[in-house]
XYZ file of N, CA, C and O in Angstrom:
860
model
N 138.821 192.792 96.852
C 138.844 193.999 96.034
C 139.641 193.774 94.741
O 140.598 192.992 94.713
N 139.260 194.481 93.676
C 139.928 194.325 92.392
C 141.397 194.709 92.442
O 142.202 194.237 91.635
N 141.764 195.544 93.411
C 143.157 195.994 93.513
C 144.088 194.926 94.060
O 145.311 195.082 94.030
N 143.519 193.820 94.562
C 144.329 192.763 95.178
C 144.291 191.525 94.293
O 143.221 190.958 94.055
N 145.438 191.087 93.814
C 145.517 189.884 92.993
C 145.254 188.648 93.851
O 145.277 188.705 95.082
N 145.020 187.524 93.178
C 144.794 186.273 93.909
C 145.985 185.919 94.784
O 145.834 185.525 95.952
N 147.188 186.069 94.244
C 148.385 185.740 95.017
C 148.512 186.636 96.239
O 148.816 186.181 97.350
N 148.269 187.923 96.054
C 148.352 188.844 97.196
C 147.237 188.588 98.202
O 147.423 188.750 99.411
N 146.057 188.176 97.703
C 144.968 187.833 98.625
C 145.371 186.672 99.512
O 145.052 186.633 100.705
N 146.093 185.702 98.934
C 146.562 184.572 99.729
C 147.669 184.999 100.693
O 147.791 184.452 101.790
N 148.471 185.973 100.286
C 149.505 186.478 101.192
C 148.878 187.202 102.375
O 149.350 187.102 103.510
N 147.810 187.939 102.102
C 147.085 188.600 103.197
C 146.446 187.535 104.084
O 146.675 187.501 105.293
N 145.632 186.692 103.477
C 145.056 185.564 104.199
C 144.290 185.950 105.451
O 143.927 187.107 105.664
N 144.053 184.966 106.298
C 143.356 185.218 107.558
C 144.165 186.141 108.456
O 143.604 186.976 109.171
N 145.494 186.008 108.424
C 146.340 186.834 109.291
C 146.195 188.311 108.959
O 145.994 189.153 109.844
N 146.308 188.649 107.674
C 146.201 190.051 107.288
C 144.807 190.608 107.512
O 144.641 191.771 107.917
N 143.804 189.792 107.251
C 142.409 190.186 107.515
C 142.217 190.459 109.000
O 141.581 191.453 109.398
N 142.797 189.610 109.839
C 142.730 189.824 111.284
C 143.443 191.120 111.677
O 142.968 191.876 112.533
N 144.577 191.393 111.050
C 145.303 192.632 111.320
C 144.433 193.847 111.037
O 144.403 194.809 111.820
N 143.722 193.811 109.918
C 142.857 194.937 109.570
C 141.740 195.094 110.578
O 141.370 196.221 110.947
N 141.184 193.993 111.051
C 140.147 194.069 112.087
C 140.697 194.728 113.352
O 139.994 195.497 114.020
N 141.948 194.424 113.687
C 142.574 195.047 114.864
C 142.690 196.555 114.679
O 142.379 197.338 115.587
N 143.162 196.965 113.510
C 143.306 198.395 113.232
C 141.948 199.086 113.298
O 141.804 200.162 113.895
N 140.936 198.477 112.711
C 139.596 199.062 112.719
C 139.036 199.164 114.135
O 138.328 200.124 114.469
N 139.370 198.194 114.990
C 138.911 198.239 116.382
C 139.544 199.418 117.124
O 138.868 200.122 117.889
N 140.838 199.648 116.889
C 141.497 200.793 117.527
C 140.899 202.105 117.016
O 140.672 203.044 117.794
N 140.649 202.167 115.719
C 140.037 203.378 115.154
C 138.656 203.621 115.747
O 138.297 204.758 116.073
N 137.872 202.558 115.871
C 136.520 202.683 116.426
C 136.559 203.223 117.850
O 135.660 203.956 118.269
N 137.611 202.879 118.563
C 137.750 203.371 119.934
C 138.229 204.827 119.960
O 138.263 205.435 121.023
N 138.601 205.371 118.808
C 139.045 206.757 118.756
C 140.541 206.948 118.797
O 141.023 208.069 118.963
N 141.293 205.856 118.649
C 142.753 205.964 118.643
C 143.201 206.468 117.271
O 142.979 205.817 116.257
N 143.836 207.634 117.253
C 144.297 208.261 116.023
C 145.822 208.344 116.032
O 146.450 208.181 117.096
N 146.453 208.626 114.885
C 147.914 208.760 114.860
C 148.438 209.764 115.886
O 149.490 209.548 116.482
N 147.673 210.826 116.121
C 148.100 211.834 117.096
C 147.984 211.351 118.536
O 148.516 211.999 119.450
N 147.300 210.223 118.743
C 147.099 209.729 120.113
C 148.391 209.225 120.739
O 148.524 209.218 121.969
N 149.324 208.770 119.911
C 150.594 208.266 120.433
C 150.981 206.930 119.817
O 150.382 206.471 118.845
N 151.984 206.322 120.404
C 152.544 205.087 119.860
C 151.560 203.915 119.959
O 150.783 203.820 120.903
N 151.662 203.027 118.958
C 150.900 201.777 118.959
C 151.907 200.630 119.044
O 152.814 200.526 118.215
N 151.740 199.777 120.035
C 152.613 198.617 120.200
C 152.015 197.416 119.484
O 150.822 197.118 119.639
N 152.834 196.728 118.698
C 152.435 195.478 118.059
C 153.332 194.376 118.588
O 154.551 194.428 118.414
N 152.756 193.381 119.252
C 153.545 192.259 119.753
C 153.595 191.168 118.686
O 152.719 191.075 117.823
N 154.647 190.336 118.762
C 154.817 189.311 117.739
C 154.906 189.930 116.359
O 154.355 189.424 115.382
N 155.631 191.039 116.271
C 155.559 191.895 115.086
C 156.119 191.258 113.830
O 155.733 191.644 112.721
N 157.034 190.310 113.938
C 157.620 189.697 112.741
C 156.788 188.542 112.194
O 157.093 188.007 111.130
N 155.737 188.165 112.901
C 154.870 187.087 112.439
C 153.882 187.562 111.392
O 153.931 188.707 110.927
N 152.953 186.696 111.019
C 152.013 187.010 109.954
C 151.080 188.156 110.287
O 150.990 189.140 109.552
N 150.366 188.069 111.405
C 149.456 189.136 111.812
C 150.251 190.406 112.117
O 149.891 191.509 111.687
N 151.339 190.246 112.860
C 152.122 191.394 113.262
C 152.708 192.165 112.099
O 152.660 193.399 112.063
N 153.251 191.457 111.115
C 153.868 192.116 109.959
C 152.865 192.982 109.211
O 153.148 194.140 108.865
N 151.681 192.419 108.948
C 150.669 193.176 108.224
C 150.177 194.349 109.066
O 149.968 195.457 108.548
N 150.007 194.142 110.356
C 149.556 195.228 111.228
C 150.548 196.382 111.235
O 150.164 197.550 111.163
N 151.833 196.060 111.317
C 152.857 197.105 111.295
C 152.762 197.912 110.006
O 152.778 199.151 110.024
N 152.649 197.231 108.875
C 152.614 197.909 107.577
C 151.374 198.792 107.427
O 151.464 199.934 106.960
N 150.218 198.278 107.837
C 148.982 199.059 107.718
C 149.026 200.276 108.632
O 148.728 201.409 108.209
N 149.386 200.071 109.890
C 149.422 201.182 110.846
C 150.389 202.265 110.397
O 150.100 203.460 110.493
N 151.554 201.840 109.896
C 152.546 202.812 109.437
C 152.012 203.622 108.261
O 152.186 204.848 108.204
N 151.349 202.963 107.312
C 150.793 203.684 106.166
C 149.743 204.691 106.607
O 149.623 205.778 106.014
N 148.990 204.363 107.635
C 147.948 205.259 108.129
C 148.508 206.393 108.987
O 147.750 207.260 109.425
N 149.819 206.372 109.237
C 150.450 207.480 109.946
C 150.716 207.264 111.414
O 151.148 208.188 112.110
N 150.510 206.051 111.907
C 150.754 205.768 113.314
C 152.246 205.535 113.564
O 152.959 205.040 112.691
N 152.685 205.885 114.754
C 154.049 205.574 115.189
C 154.020 204.186 115.803
O 153.465 203.988 116.890
N 154.604 203.223 115.100
C 154.496 201.825 115.492
C 155.736 201.385 116.258
O 156.867 201.595 115.807
N 155.513 200.759 117.394
C 156.571 200.096 118.146
C 156.406 198.604 117.907
O 155.371 198.020 118.255
N 157.386 197.989 117.268
C 157.308 196.572 116.908
C 158.094 195.744 117.918
O 159.310 195.865 118.012
N 157.395 194.911 118.670
C 158.038 194.058 119.667
C 158.286 192.680 119.074
O 157.371 192.060 118.514
N 159.507 192.193 119.190
C 159.854 190.889 118.629
C 160.946 190.233 119.460
O 161.758 190.924 120.085
N 160.932 188.922 119.457
C 162.000 188.181 120.113
C 163.128 187.840 119.170
O 164.058 187.125 119.531
N 163.043 188.367 117.943
C 164.058 188.098 116.927
C 164.726 189.415 116.521
O 164.303 190.053 115.551
N 165.733 189.853 117.255
C 166.364 191.139 116.948
C 166.927 191.216 115.541
O 167.071 192.311 114.989
N 167.225 190.069 114.938
C 167.746 190.067 113.570
C 166.704 190.537 112.556
O 167.036 190.824 111.405
N 165.456 190.632 112.975
C 164.396 191.093 112.087
C 164.168 192.601 112.197
O 163.203 193.135 111.640
N 165.024 193.303 112.890
C 164.843 194.735 113.081
C 164.781 195.506 111.775
O 163.916 196.376 111.586
N 165.698 195.207 110.860
C 165.716 195.920 109.574
C 164.442 195.624 108.779
O 163.888 196.521 108.121
N 163.995 194.384 108.827
C 162.757 193.995 108.143
C 161.575 194.794 108.674
O 160.770 195.348 107.904
N 161.454 194.903 109.996
C 160.335 195.609 110.601
C 160.424 197.114 110.343
O 159.401 197.770 110.114
N 161.629 197.646 110.350
C 161.795 199.064 110.032
C 161.365 199.342 108.595
O 160.741 200.369 108.304
N 161.683 198.422 107.687
C 161.290 198.584 106.289
C 159.774 198.534 106.125
O 159.224 199.150 105.203
N 159.092 197.825 107.012
C 157.627 197.789 106.971
C 157.012 199.068 107.509
O 155.818 199.316 107.309
N 157.816 199.863 108.216
C 157.322 201.139 108.716
C 157.404 201.343 110.210
O 156.993 202.391 110.720
N 157.925 200.360 110.946
C 158.040 200.514 112.401
C 159.001 201.643 112.749
O 160.087 201.737 112.176
N 158.593 202.498 113.676
C 159.457 203.590 114.130
C 160.455 203.129 115.176
O 161.564 203.636 115.262
N 160.037 202.155 115.987
C 160.862 201.667 117.089
C 160.798 200.150 117.121
O 159.720 199.563 116.954
N 161.951 199.517 117.332
C 162.006 198.068 117.501
C 162.246 197.779 118.981
O 163.196 198.289 119.580
N 161.377 196.976 119.565
C 161.471 196.644 120.990
C 161.787 195.162 121.153
O 161.111 194.314 120.562
N 162.800 194.861 121.938
C 163.085 193.472 122.274
C 162.008 192.984 123.226
O 161.680 193.656 124.207
N 161.428 191.826 122.942
C 160.344 191.346 123.794
C 160.761 191.151 125.242
O 159.914 191.088 126.139
N 162.073 191.077 125.484
C 162.542 190.975 126.871
C 162.077 192.172 127.694
O 161.876 192.061 128.906
N 161.927 193.319 127.038
C 161.482 194.512 127.749
C 160.069 194.349 128.282
O 159.677 195.029 129.241
N 159.293 193.448 127.667
C 157.952 193.172 128.161
C 157.939 191.990 129.111
O 157.333 192.038 130.173
N 158.633 190.930 128.734
C 158.640 189.736 129.572
C 159.329 189.992 130.910
O 158.913 189.487 131.960
N 160.394 190.800 130.872
C 161.179 191.037 132.085
C 160.851 192.368 132.753
O 161.582 192.823 133.622
N 159.763 193.014 132.348
C 159.360 194.265 132.983
C 158.991 194.014 134.441
O 158.645 192.893 134.819
N 159.082 195.039 135.298
C 158.721 194.854 136.710
C 157.324 194.262 136.840
O 156.422 194.595 136.066
N 157.164 193.382 137.800
C 155.898 192.674 137.980
C 154.939 193.534 138.799
O 154.653 193.259 139.967
N 154.440 194.589 138.141
C 153.476 195.488 138.779
C 152.260 195.617 137.872
O 152.384 195.561 136.646
N 151.078 195.814 138.437
C 149.872 195.891 137.609
C 149.813 197.137 136.742
O 149.139 197.146 135.715
N 150.493 198.206 137.160
C 150.536 199.436 136.385
C 151.979 199.892 136.246
O 152.712 199.991 137.235
N 152.374 200.185 135.010
C 153.689 200.740 134.727
C 153.491 202.119 134.105
O 152.363 202.568 133.896
N 154.560 202.812 133.808
C 154.447 204.149 133.220
C 153.650 204.093 131.924
O 153.831 203.190 131.100
N 152.763 205.060 131.739
C 151.943 205.106 130.536
C 152.809 205.420 129.317
O 153.584 206.368 129.331
N 152.647 204.634 128.264
C 153.415 204.868 127.049
C 152.586 204.722 125.777
O 152.654 205.573 124.902
N 151.810 203.641 125.649
C 151.176 203.301 124.384
C 149.716 203.757 124.347
O 148.962 203.515 125.275
N 149.341 204.394 123.231
C 147.942 204.776 123.051
C 147.090 203.556 122.734
O 145.909 203.493 123.070
N 147.704 202.586 122.061
C 146.979 201.392 121.675
C 147.913 200.209 121.555
O 149.136 200.360 121.542
N 147.309 199.037 121.443
C 148.070 197.792 121.432
C 147.402 196.801 120.493
O 146.182 196.637 120.520
N 148.206 196.176 119.636
C 147.753 195.017 118.858
C 148.526 193.822 119.395
O 149.747 193.732 119.224
N 147.826 192.921 120.078
C 148.499 191.807 120.735
C 148.207 190.500 120.032
O 147.050 190.087 119.911
N 149.269 189.824 119.598
C 149.142 188.518 118.945
C 149.697 187.394 119.813
O 149.747 186.256 119.369
N 150.124 187.733 121.037
C 150.899 186.795 121.844
C 150.161 186.318 123.081
O 150.139 185.141 123.398
N 149.545 187.228 123.837
C 148.888 186.961 125.109
C 149.932 186.636 126.187
O 151.095 186.996 126.064
N 149.505 185.982 127.246
C 150.420 185.613 128.312
C 151.036 186.812 129.016
O 150.437 187.883 129.122
N 152.256 186.621 129.495
C 152.956 187.648 130.259
C 153.178 188.916 129.431
O 153.033 190.036 129.925
N 153.491 188.755 128.140
C 153.743 189.929 127.294
C 152.530 190.839 127.231
O 152.649 192.060 127.311
N 151.353 190.239 127.094
C 150.141 191.050 127.047
C 149.917 191.765 128.373
O 149.573 192.951 128.406
N 150.118 191.059 129.478
C 149.922 191.672 130.783
C 150.857 192.865 130.988
O 150.445 193.931 131.472
N 152.127 192.708 130.602
C 153.097 193.790 130.784
C 152.848 194.939 129.805
O 153.063 196.104 130.134
N 152.402 194.595 128.599
C 152.076 195.642 127.634
C 150.845 196.421 128.079
O 150.809 197.660 128.016
N 149.831 195.706 128.542
C 148.599 196.343 129.000
C 148.877 197.326 130.133
O 148.250 198.384 130.232
N 149.832 196.988 130.980
C 150.176 197.850 132.117
C 150.801 199.167 131.673
O 150.953 200.085 132.486
N 151.160 199.279 130.369
C 151.781 200.495 129.867
C 150.882 201.270 128.897
O 151.311 202.259 128.297
N 149.635 200.816 128.735
C 148.705 201.525 127.865
C 148.202 202.777 128.585
O 147.904 202.754 129.780
N 148.096 203.871 127.833
C 147.691 205.151 128.402
C 146.222 205.156 128.833
O 145.426 204.311 128.416
N 145.895 206.155 129.618
C 144.510 206.337 130.039
C 143.605 206.448 128.813
O 143.911 207.144 127.852
N 142.485 205.732 128.855
C 141.488 205.708 127.794
C 142.016 205.063 126.513
O 141.481 205.296 125.420
N 143.059 204.253 126.637
C 143.600 203.546 125.485
C 142.818 202.282 125.188
O 141.791 201.987 125.815
N 143.311 201.540 124.197
C 142.613 200.317 123.789
C 143.616 199.270 123.337
O 144.676 199.597 122.815
N 143.247 198.018 123.538
C 144.070 196.886 123.111
C 143.225 195.968 122.250
O 142.152 195.530 122.675
N 143.688 195.705 121.025
C 143.031 194.737 120.144
C 143.756 193.411 120.311
O 144.946 193.296 120.024
N 143.045 192.408 120.791
C 143.648 191.130 121.177
C 143.186 190.048 120.206
O 141.990 189.784 120.081
N 144.144 189.409 119.531
C 143.749 188.471 118.476
C 144.541 187.170 118.468
O 144.269 186.302 117.640
N 145.522 187.007 119.341
C 146.341 185.803 119.278
C 146.718 185.262 120.634
O 146.548 185.933 121.656
N 147.236 184.058 120.634
C 147.638 183.417 121.880
C 148.875 182.570 121.663
O 148.953 181.422 122.102
N 149.863 183.151 120.980
C 151.094 182.415 120.705
C 151.784 181.946 121.979
O 152.472 180.931 121.994
N 151.604 182.697 123.071
C 152.205 182.328 124.347
C 151.233 181.572 125.245
O 151.511 181.350 126.419
N 150.090 181.172 124.686
C 149.109 180.437 125.471
C 147.912 181.294 125.823
O 147.943 182.513 125.695
N 146.830 180.675 126.291
C 145.589 181.397 126.554
C 145.522 182.099 127.903
O 144.613 182.891 128.136
N 146.441 181.807 128.803
C 146.358 182.406 130.139
C 146.763 183.874 130.105
O 147.572 184.300 129.281
N 146.195 184.619 131.042
C 146.475 186.047 131.146
C 146.804 186.368 132.602
O 145.906 186.580 133.413
N 148.094 186.379 132.945
C 148.479 186.625 134.344
C 148.513 188.114 134.656
O 149.537 188.668 135.041
N 147.363 188.752 134.475
C 147.320 190.205 134.633
C 146.437 190.650 135.774
O 146.007 189.865 136.615
N 146.163 191.944 135.766
C 145.400 192.575 136.834
C 144.215 193.333 136.248
O 144.242 193.764 135.090
N 143.200 193.517 137.051
C 142.039 194.309 136.657
C 142.334 195.801 136.711
O 141.613 196.614 136.126
N 143.415 196.198 137.364
C 143.670 197.617 137.609
C 143.786 198.469 136.349
O 143.268 199.593 136.325
N 144.471 198.018 135.281
C 144.511 198.878 134.092
C 143.121 199.217 133.548
O 142.902 200.322 133.030
N 142.181 198.286 133.685
C 140.844 198.521 133.158
C 140.097 199.576 133.968
O 139.427 200.445 133.405
N 140.218 199.503 135.278
C 139.393 200.389 136.108
C 140.102 201.667 136.529
O 139.451 202.637 136.896
N 141.418 201.685 136.483
C 142.135 202.907 136.849
C 142.550 203.736 135.631
O 142.722 204.950 135.741
N 142.691 203.087 134.479
C 143.075 203.827 133.267
C 142.004 203.768 132.178
O 142.232 204.225 131.075
N 140.857 203.185 132.502
C 139.728 203.207 131.563
C 140.081 202.554 130.222
O 139.671 203.001 129.159
N 140.854 201.476 130.284
C 141.327 200.810 129.072
C 140.288 199.801 128.585
O 139.675 199.080 129.377
N 140.118 199.743 127.283
C 139.196 198.811 126.652
C 139.978 197.720 125.933
O 140.930 198.020 125.207
N 139.585 196.486 126.132
C 140.163 195.373 125.395
C 139.150 194.912 124.354
O 138.003 194.597 124.693
N 139.562 194.914 123.107
C 138.690 194.513 122.002
C 139.097 193.118 121.541
O 140.185 192.934 120.988
N 138.262 192.157 121.771
C 138.537 190.809 121.297
C 138.276 190.723 119.799
O 137.231 191.176 119.320
N 139.225 190.172 119.055
C 139.125 190.113 117.596
C 138.922 188.669 117.153
O 139.803 187.830 117.324
N 137.759 188.404 116.579
C 137.454 187.082 116.033
C 137.417 187.181 114.515
O 136.718 188.028 113.958
N 138.157 186.312 113.846
C 138.213 186.347 112.384
C 137.399 185.230 111.738
O 137.375 185.135 110.513
N 136.735 184.416 112.539
C 136.065 183.227 112.004
C 134.553 183.420 111.883
O 133.965 183.222 110.817
N 133.901 183.807 112.960
C 132.439 183.850 112.988
C 131.878 185.233 112.678
O 130.673 185.451 112.759
N 132.729 186.172 112.317
C 132.284 187.535 112.047
C 131.284 187.558 110.892
O 131.498 186.901 109.870
N 130.196 188.317 111.009
C 129.225 188.414 109.908
C 129.839 189.018 108.649
O 130.902 189.645 108.686
N 129.156 188.862 107.542
C 129.699 189.279 106.253
C 129.955 190.782 106.156
O 130.943 191.200 105.548
N 129.080 191.597 106.701
C 129.215 193.048 106.512
C 130.547 193.583 107.042
O 131.292 194.240 106.301
N 130.906 193.345 108.309
C 132.207 193.826 108.776
C 133.379 193.096 108.126
O 134.461 193.662 107.956
N 133.164 191.847 107.724
C 134.209 191.093 107.012
C 134.526 191.786 105.677
O 135.686 192.016 105.330
N 133.477 192.136 104.949
C 133.668 192.804 103.664
C 134.259 194.194 103.839
O 135.068 194.648 103.027
N 133.862 194.866 104.915
C 134.430 196.194 105.189
C 135.932 196.104 105.422
O 136.699 196.952 104.953
N 136.349 195.065 106.119
C 137.777 194.880 106.382
C 138.537 194.633 105.082
O 139.627 195.187 104.874
N 137.979 193.835 104.208
C 138.664 193.563 102.934
C 138.691 194.795 102.033
O 139.655 195.019 101.301
N 137.642 195.615 102.095
C 137.684 196.875 101.335
C 138.818 197.757 101.836
O 139.542 198.373 101.042
N 138.974 197.807 103.145
C 140.065 198.598 103.718
C 141.426 198.029 103.326
O 142.375 198.776 103.076
N 141.540 196.717 103.275
C 142.798 196.100 102.845
C 143.135 196.502 101.410
O 144.310 196.631 101.047
N 142.102 196.713 100.606
C 142.335 197.115 99.225
C 142.924 198.500 99.089
O 143.519 198.829 98.053
N 142.785 199.329 100.134
C 143.307 200.700 100.071
C 144.425 200.966 101.068
O 145.299 201.794 100.809
N 144.390 200.286 102.210
C 145.301 200.635 103.305
C 146.456 199.665 103.504
O 147.356 199.939 104.297
N 146.428 198.530 102.830
C 147.551 197.603 102.886
C 148.545 197.994 101.799
O 148.240 197.888 100.610
N 149.745 198.484 102.168
C 150.734 198.834 101.139
C 151.235 197.581 100.433
O 151.883 196.731 101.043
N 150.920 197.462 99.142
C 151.192 196.219 98.427
C 152.683 195.946 98.270
O 153.096 194.784 98.244
N 153.499 196.994 98.175
C 154.939 196.754 98.082
C 155.472 196.148 99.371
O 156.332 195.262 99.359
N 154.911 196.580 100.513
C 155.310 196.004 101.796
C 154.811 194.571 101.922
O 155.490 193.700 102.461
N 153.605 194.322 101.408
C 153.070 192.964 101.422
C 153.983 192.029 100.634
O 154.311 190.929 101.088
N 154.411 192.479 99.468
C 155.293 191.654 98.644
C 156.613 191.365 99.357
O 157.175 190.272 99.233
N 157.098 192.337 100.118
C 158.386 192.160 100.792
C 158.319 191.171 101.944
O 159.341 190.605 102.342
N 157.119 190.956 102.485
C 156.984 190.017 103.610
C 156.537 188.633 103.151
O 156.367 187.726 103.962
N 156.370 188.461 101.843
C 155.822 187.216 101.303
C 156.919 186.306 100.769
O 157.840 186.756 100.097
N 156.813 185.035 101.084
C 157.669 184.019 100.481
C 156.766 182.908 99.945
O 155.586 182.840 100.282
N 157.308 182.044 99.101
C 156.520 180.977 98.499
C 157.043 179.610 98.921
O 158.233 179.441 99.200
N 156.140 178.651 98.953
C 156.507 177.265 99.259
C 155.573 176.340 98.495
O 154.472 176.732 98.104
N 156.011 175.119 98.282
C 155.156 174.107 97.685
C 154.563 173.216 98.762
O 155.005 173.240 99.921
N 153.570 172.440 98.406
C 152.979 171.513 99.376
C 154.036 170.576 99.961
O 153.990 170.232 101.148
N 154.993 170.197 99.136
C 156.028 169.273 99.599
C 156.954 169.911 100.637
O 157.686 169.198 101.333
N 156.922 171.229 100.763
C 157.789 171.916 101.723
C 157.165 172.042 103.119
O 157.862 172.367 104.086
N 155.875 171.785 103.218
C 155.156 172.163 104.433
C 155.541 171.346 105.662
O 155.584 171.877 106.773
N 155.800 170.068 105.492
C 156.147 169.251 106.658
C 157.443 169.735 107.296
O 157.586 169.724 108.521
N 158.383 170.182 106.473
C 159.641 170.696 107.014
C 159.454 172.079 107.616
O 160.157 172.458 108.561
N 158.496 172.848 107.086
C 158.270 174.204 107.585
C 157.470 174.234 108.882
O 157.625 175.154 109.690
N 156.625 173.243 109.088
C 155.698 173.267 110.220
C 156.389 173.475 111.570
O 155.960 174.326 112.366
N 157.473 172.740 111.888
C 158.124 172.980 113.187
C 158.657 174.402 113.319
O 158.627 174.981 114.408
N 159.140 174.974 112.216
C 159.641 176.347 112.259
C 158.516 177.342 112.515
O 158.691 178.320 113.237
N 157.364 177.074 111.922
C 156.207 177.945 112.166
C 155.816 177.900 113.638
O 155.575 178.926 114.273
N 155.765 176.698 114.195
C 155.376 176.544 115.599
C 156.376 177.197 116.546
O 156.007 177.641 117.639
N 157.634 177.267 116.139
C 158.663 177.899 116.962
C 158.774 179.405 116.711
O 159.610 180.075 117.307
N 157.940 179.924 115.823
C 157.996 181.348 115.523
C 159.221 181.745 114.722
O 159.700 182.876 114.832
N 159.709 180.850 113.895
C 160.928 181.119 113.139
C 160.657 181.539 111.693
O 161.587 181.795 110.942
N 159.387 181.594 111.311
C 159.033 181.998 109.950
C 158.627 183.464 109.967
O 157.812 183.892 110.783
N 159.179 184.229 109.053
C 158.902 185.657 108.993
C 157.779 185.948 108.010
O 157.721 185.377 106.932
N 156.884 186.844 108.378
C 155.886 187.334 107.445
C 154.905 186.271 107.000
O 154.401 185.484 107.796
N 154.638 186.221 105.686
C 153.587 185.376 105.136
C 154.166 184.391 104.130
O 155.052 184.732 103.356
N 153.645 183.176 104.122
C 154.067 182.144 103.187
C 152.865 181.792 102.305
O 151.803 181.423 102.813
N 153.041 181.908 101.006
C 152.009 181.528 100.054
C 152.350 180.150 99.508
O 153.466 179.925 99.032
N 151.405 179.225 99.584
C 151.645 177.852 99.165
C 151.156 177.652 97.729
O 149.991 177.902 97.414
N 152.066 177.211 96.881
C 151.707 176.815 95.520
C 151.276 175.365 95.567
O 152.093 174.459 95.737
N 149.980 175.131 95.409
C 149.441 173.768 95.573
C 149.830 172.859 94.420
O 149.548 171.660 94.455
N 150.460 173.399 93.388
C 150.869 172.584 92.248
C 152.285 172.028 92.411
O 152.773 171.336 91.514
N 152.925 172.358 93.521
C 154.308 171.897 93.722
C 154.391 170.923 94.883
O 153.687 171.054 95.862
């Protein structure tokens, strides 16, 4: 969209585009701001940061789950209403169903966190699943699906046809708060990437990194 500069388009990148697809999937399922809280896992990462900012701008009450409590102020500035320590998900009781809390879920992590988060999604809720930072396995139960009528929306950002891809970018042009995008963006040169790579793999990089290929 014309409203997004080249630099900001790179800051959005595949991660931000994926975030918008997640939001659109929840909307398609009928999840509205009045439906209740939306949980975003891995909230300080690339997909999570953009998802928090978009959902907050659209009026949703966002619960941002992160294993980095020092990022609480950052996530609050993006619009999160509540900051959740990921321990609350990883160390939650090992039961297939927990108390209903979240109307929807944007999951970038998978694994145990997704299973524990799914167990807290409300009846007729939905989960947009787009990442596997904790691995591809899902140690969960079928019960949330059949007892609470929960829908899991798989989000693919690679093979999606052009029409929904373009729709997502149009939405990014209006629903991504650009000031929040700028606040989550940092810059690096090509020469910096080898040193940054281990930090990225460990989940130690916040938000989005734009690479200046001339450096």
